[in-house]
Coordinates of C-alpha atoms and ligand atoms in Angstrom, one line a residue:
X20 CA 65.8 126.3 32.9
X21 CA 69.3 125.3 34.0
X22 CA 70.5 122.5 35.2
X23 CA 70.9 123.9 38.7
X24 CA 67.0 124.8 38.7
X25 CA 66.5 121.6 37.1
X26 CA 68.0 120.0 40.1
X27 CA 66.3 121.9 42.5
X28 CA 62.7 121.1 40.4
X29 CA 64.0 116.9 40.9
X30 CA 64.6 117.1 44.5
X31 CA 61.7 119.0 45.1
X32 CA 59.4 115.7 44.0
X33 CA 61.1 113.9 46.9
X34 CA 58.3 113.1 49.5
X35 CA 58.4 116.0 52.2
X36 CA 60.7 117.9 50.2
X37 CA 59.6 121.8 49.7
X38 CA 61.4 124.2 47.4
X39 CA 64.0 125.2 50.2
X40 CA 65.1 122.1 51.3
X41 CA 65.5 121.5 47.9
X42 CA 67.9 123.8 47.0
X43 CA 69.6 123.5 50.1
X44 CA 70.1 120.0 48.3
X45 CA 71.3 121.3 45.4
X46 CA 74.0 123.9 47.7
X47 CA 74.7 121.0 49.8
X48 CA 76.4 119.0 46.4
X49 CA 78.1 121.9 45.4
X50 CA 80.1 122.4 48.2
X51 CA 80.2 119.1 49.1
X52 CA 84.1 117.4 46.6
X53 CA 83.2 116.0 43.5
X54 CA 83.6 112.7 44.6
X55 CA 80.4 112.7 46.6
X56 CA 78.2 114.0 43.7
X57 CA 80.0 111.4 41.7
X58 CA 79.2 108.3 44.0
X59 CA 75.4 110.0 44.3
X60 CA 74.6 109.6 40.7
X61 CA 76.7 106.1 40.0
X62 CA 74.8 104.6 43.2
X63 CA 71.3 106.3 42.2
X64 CA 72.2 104.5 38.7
X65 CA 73.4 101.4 39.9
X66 CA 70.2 101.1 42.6
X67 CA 67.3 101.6 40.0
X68 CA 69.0 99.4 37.7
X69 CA 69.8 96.2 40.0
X70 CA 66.8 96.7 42.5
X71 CA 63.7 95.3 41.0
X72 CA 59.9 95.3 42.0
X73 CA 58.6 91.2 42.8
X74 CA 56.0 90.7 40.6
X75 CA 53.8 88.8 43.2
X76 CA 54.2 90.8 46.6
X77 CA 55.3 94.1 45.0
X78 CA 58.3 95.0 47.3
X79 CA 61.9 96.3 46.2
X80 CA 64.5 93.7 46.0
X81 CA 67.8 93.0 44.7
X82 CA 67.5 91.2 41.3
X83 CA 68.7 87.8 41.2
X84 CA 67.6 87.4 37.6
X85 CA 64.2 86.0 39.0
X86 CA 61.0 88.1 38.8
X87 CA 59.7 87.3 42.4
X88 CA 61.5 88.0 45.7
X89 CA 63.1 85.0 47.5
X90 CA 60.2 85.4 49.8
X91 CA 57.3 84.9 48.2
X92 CA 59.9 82.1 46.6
X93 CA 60.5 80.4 49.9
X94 CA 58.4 77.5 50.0
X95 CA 58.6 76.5 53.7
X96 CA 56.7 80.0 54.5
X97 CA 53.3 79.4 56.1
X98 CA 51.0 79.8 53.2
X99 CA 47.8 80.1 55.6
X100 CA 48.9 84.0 56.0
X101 CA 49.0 86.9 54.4
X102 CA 50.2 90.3 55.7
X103 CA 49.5 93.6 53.8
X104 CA 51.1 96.7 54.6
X105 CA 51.6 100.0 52.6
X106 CA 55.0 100.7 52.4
X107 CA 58.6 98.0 51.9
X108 CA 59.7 100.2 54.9
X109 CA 56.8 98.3 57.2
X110 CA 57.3 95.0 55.8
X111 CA 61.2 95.5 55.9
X112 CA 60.1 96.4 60.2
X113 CA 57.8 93.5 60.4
X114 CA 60.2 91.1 58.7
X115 CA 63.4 92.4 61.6
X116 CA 60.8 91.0 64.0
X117 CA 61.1 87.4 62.9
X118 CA 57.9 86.9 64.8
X119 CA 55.4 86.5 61.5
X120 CA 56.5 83.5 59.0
X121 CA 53.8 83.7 56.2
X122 CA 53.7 86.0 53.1
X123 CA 53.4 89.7 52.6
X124 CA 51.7 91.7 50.2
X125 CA 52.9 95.5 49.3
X126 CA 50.0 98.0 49.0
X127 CA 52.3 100.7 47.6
X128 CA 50.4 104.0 49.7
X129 CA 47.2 104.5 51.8
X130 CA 43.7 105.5 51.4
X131 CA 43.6 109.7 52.4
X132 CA 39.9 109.7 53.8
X133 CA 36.8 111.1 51.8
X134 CA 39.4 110.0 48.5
X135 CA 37.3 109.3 45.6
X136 CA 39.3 107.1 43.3
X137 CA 40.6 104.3 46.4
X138 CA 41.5 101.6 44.2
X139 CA 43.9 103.9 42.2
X140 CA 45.9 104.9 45.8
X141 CA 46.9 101.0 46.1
X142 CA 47.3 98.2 44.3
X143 CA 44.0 97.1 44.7
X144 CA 43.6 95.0 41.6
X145 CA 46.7 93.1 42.1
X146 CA 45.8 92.5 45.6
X147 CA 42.7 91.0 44.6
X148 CA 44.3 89.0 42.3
X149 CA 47.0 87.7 44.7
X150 CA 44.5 86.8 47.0
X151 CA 42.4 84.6 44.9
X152 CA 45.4 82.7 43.6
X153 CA 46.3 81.9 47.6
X154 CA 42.9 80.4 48.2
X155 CA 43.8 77.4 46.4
X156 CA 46.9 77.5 48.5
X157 CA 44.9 77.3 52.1
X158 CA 45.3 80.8 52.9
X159 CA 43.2 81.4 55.8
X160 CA 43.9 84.8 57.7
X161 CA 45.0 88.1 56.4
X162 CA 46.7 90.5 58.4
X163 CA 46.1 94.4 57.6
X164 CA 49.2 95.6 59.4
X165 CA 48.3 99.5 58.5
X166 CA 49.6 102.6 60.8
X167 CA 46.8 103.5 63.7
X168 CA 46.0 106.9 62.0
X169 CA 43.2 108.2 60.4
X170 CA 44.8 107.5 56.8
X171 CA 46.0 104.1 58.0
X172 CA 42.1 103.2 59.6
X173 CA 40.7 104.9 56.6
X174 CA 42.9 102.4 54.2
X175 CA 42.0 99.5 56.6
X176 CA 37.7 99.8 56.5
X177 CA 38.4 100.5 52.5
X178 CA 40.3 97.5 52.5
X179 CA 37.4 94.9 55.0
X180 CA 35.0 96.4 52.8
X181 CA 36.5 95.5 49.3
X182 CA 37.3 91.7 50.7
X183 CA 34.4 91.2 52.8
X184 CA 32.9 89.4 50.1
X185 CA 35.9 87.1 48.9
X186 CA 36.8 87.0 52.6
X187 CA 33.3 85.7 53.5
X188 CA 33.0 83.1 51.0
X189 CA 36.2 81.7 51.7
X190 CA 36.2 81.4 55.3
X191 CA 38.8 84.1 55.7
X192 CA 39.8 85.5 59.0
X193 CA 40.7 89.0 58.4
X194 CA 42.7 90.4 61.2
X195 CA 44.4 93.9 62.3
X196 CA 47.5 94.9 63.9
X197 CA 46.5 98.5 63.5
X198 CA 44.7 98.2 66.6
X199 CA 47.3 96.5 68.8
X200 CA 49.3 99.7 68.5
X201 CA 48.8 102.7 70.5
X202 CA 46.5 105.2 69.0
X203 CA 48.7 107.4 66.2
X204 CA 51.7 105.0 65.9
X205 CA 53.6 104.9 62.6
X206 CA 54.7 101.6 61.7
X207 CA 57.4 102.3 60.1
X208 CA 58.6 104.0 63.2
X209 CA 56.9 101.7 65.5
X210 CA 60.0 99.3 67.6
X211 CA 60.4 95.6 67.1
X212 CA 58.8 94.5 70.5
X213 CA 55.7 97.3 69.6
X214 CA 55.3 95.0 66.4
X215 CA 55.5 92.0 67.8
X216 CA 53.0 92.8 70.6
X217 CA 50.5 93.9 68.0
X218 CA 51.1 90.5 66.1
X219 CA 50.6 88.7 69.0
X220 CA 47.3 90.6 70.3
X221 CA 46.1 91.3 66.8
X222 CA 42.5 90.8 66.5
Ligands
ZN317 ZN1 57.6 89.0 46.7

């Protein structure tokens, strides 16, 4: 294979990428001076070596030589919340709202329905695992902010069903935003005031 089908093969693993948009890609560069295939390749470099996962909420940030974010650092955050969402692209919406003030947790993807291996679609184990440590913490509510489509409901009853019994012992509120939003809504394409009307109203 060459390096021009080689390309073509990389771009074509890019989410919602098919073969000819891929190689429109690839024409795109070429014709495109060198400088701009040059910056490409020094930022895609640069970016996956300075931009680091957080090791307790799981979302991208830039590396400060610390493995958590300077969220879940922040101390004057209110530690009776916790928000999960699937992607850093719904947190990063959520966050713009400055309307929610606790922590966040990063599910990394969603539940597709009638999906036999769930817990290996999101970071189930991890989750569990976070939440446990927060109930020494007084963590008291957490908010399933998941899109309101069948994938996003499907990940939600997944998830009230895997903490109903942690949720239950602990006196654990769990609430949803999913359903504050109008039926089909992305939230990662969902406005600020949508978000912060299904914050306020979430049940
Ligand atoms: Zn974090």
């Amino acid at each position: 294979m060459d390096n021009t089908q080689r390309l073509i093969e990389l771009f074509k693993e890019f989410p919602g990428i098919g073969p000819r948009q891929a190689k429109r890609f690839v024409y795109f560069l070429l014709n495109r001076n060198p400088a701009y295939a040059n910056d490409l390749a020094r930022l895609v470099t640069e970016v996956r070596a300075t931009v680091h996962s957080c090791d307790t909420c799981f979302r991208f940030f830039l590396n400060d030589n610390s493995k958590t974010c300077p969220i879940c650092r922040d101390n004057s955050r209110d530690k009776k919340s916790l928000m999960i969402v699937s992607h850093d692209v719904d947190f990063e919406n959520i966050e713009k709202t400055h309307f929610y003030n606790g922590y966040y947790f990063i599910l990394g993807g969603t539940v597709p329905i009638l999906e036999n291996n769930p817990d290996k679609r999101i970071r189930q184990k991890e989750l569990v695992e976070n939440i446990e440590k927060r109930i020494s913490n007084g963590l008291s509510e957490i908010i399933l902010a998941l899109s309101y489509n069948p994938e996003g409901e499907n990940t939600l009853t997944y998830l009230e069903q895997i903490l109903k019994p942690l949720t239950d012992k602990n006196n654990i509120k769990i609430s949803t935003l999913g359903r504050g939003l109008s039926t089909g809504t992305e939230l990662e394409y969902s406005d600020s005031d949508t978000i912060k009307n299904a914050l306020k109203n979430r049940q």
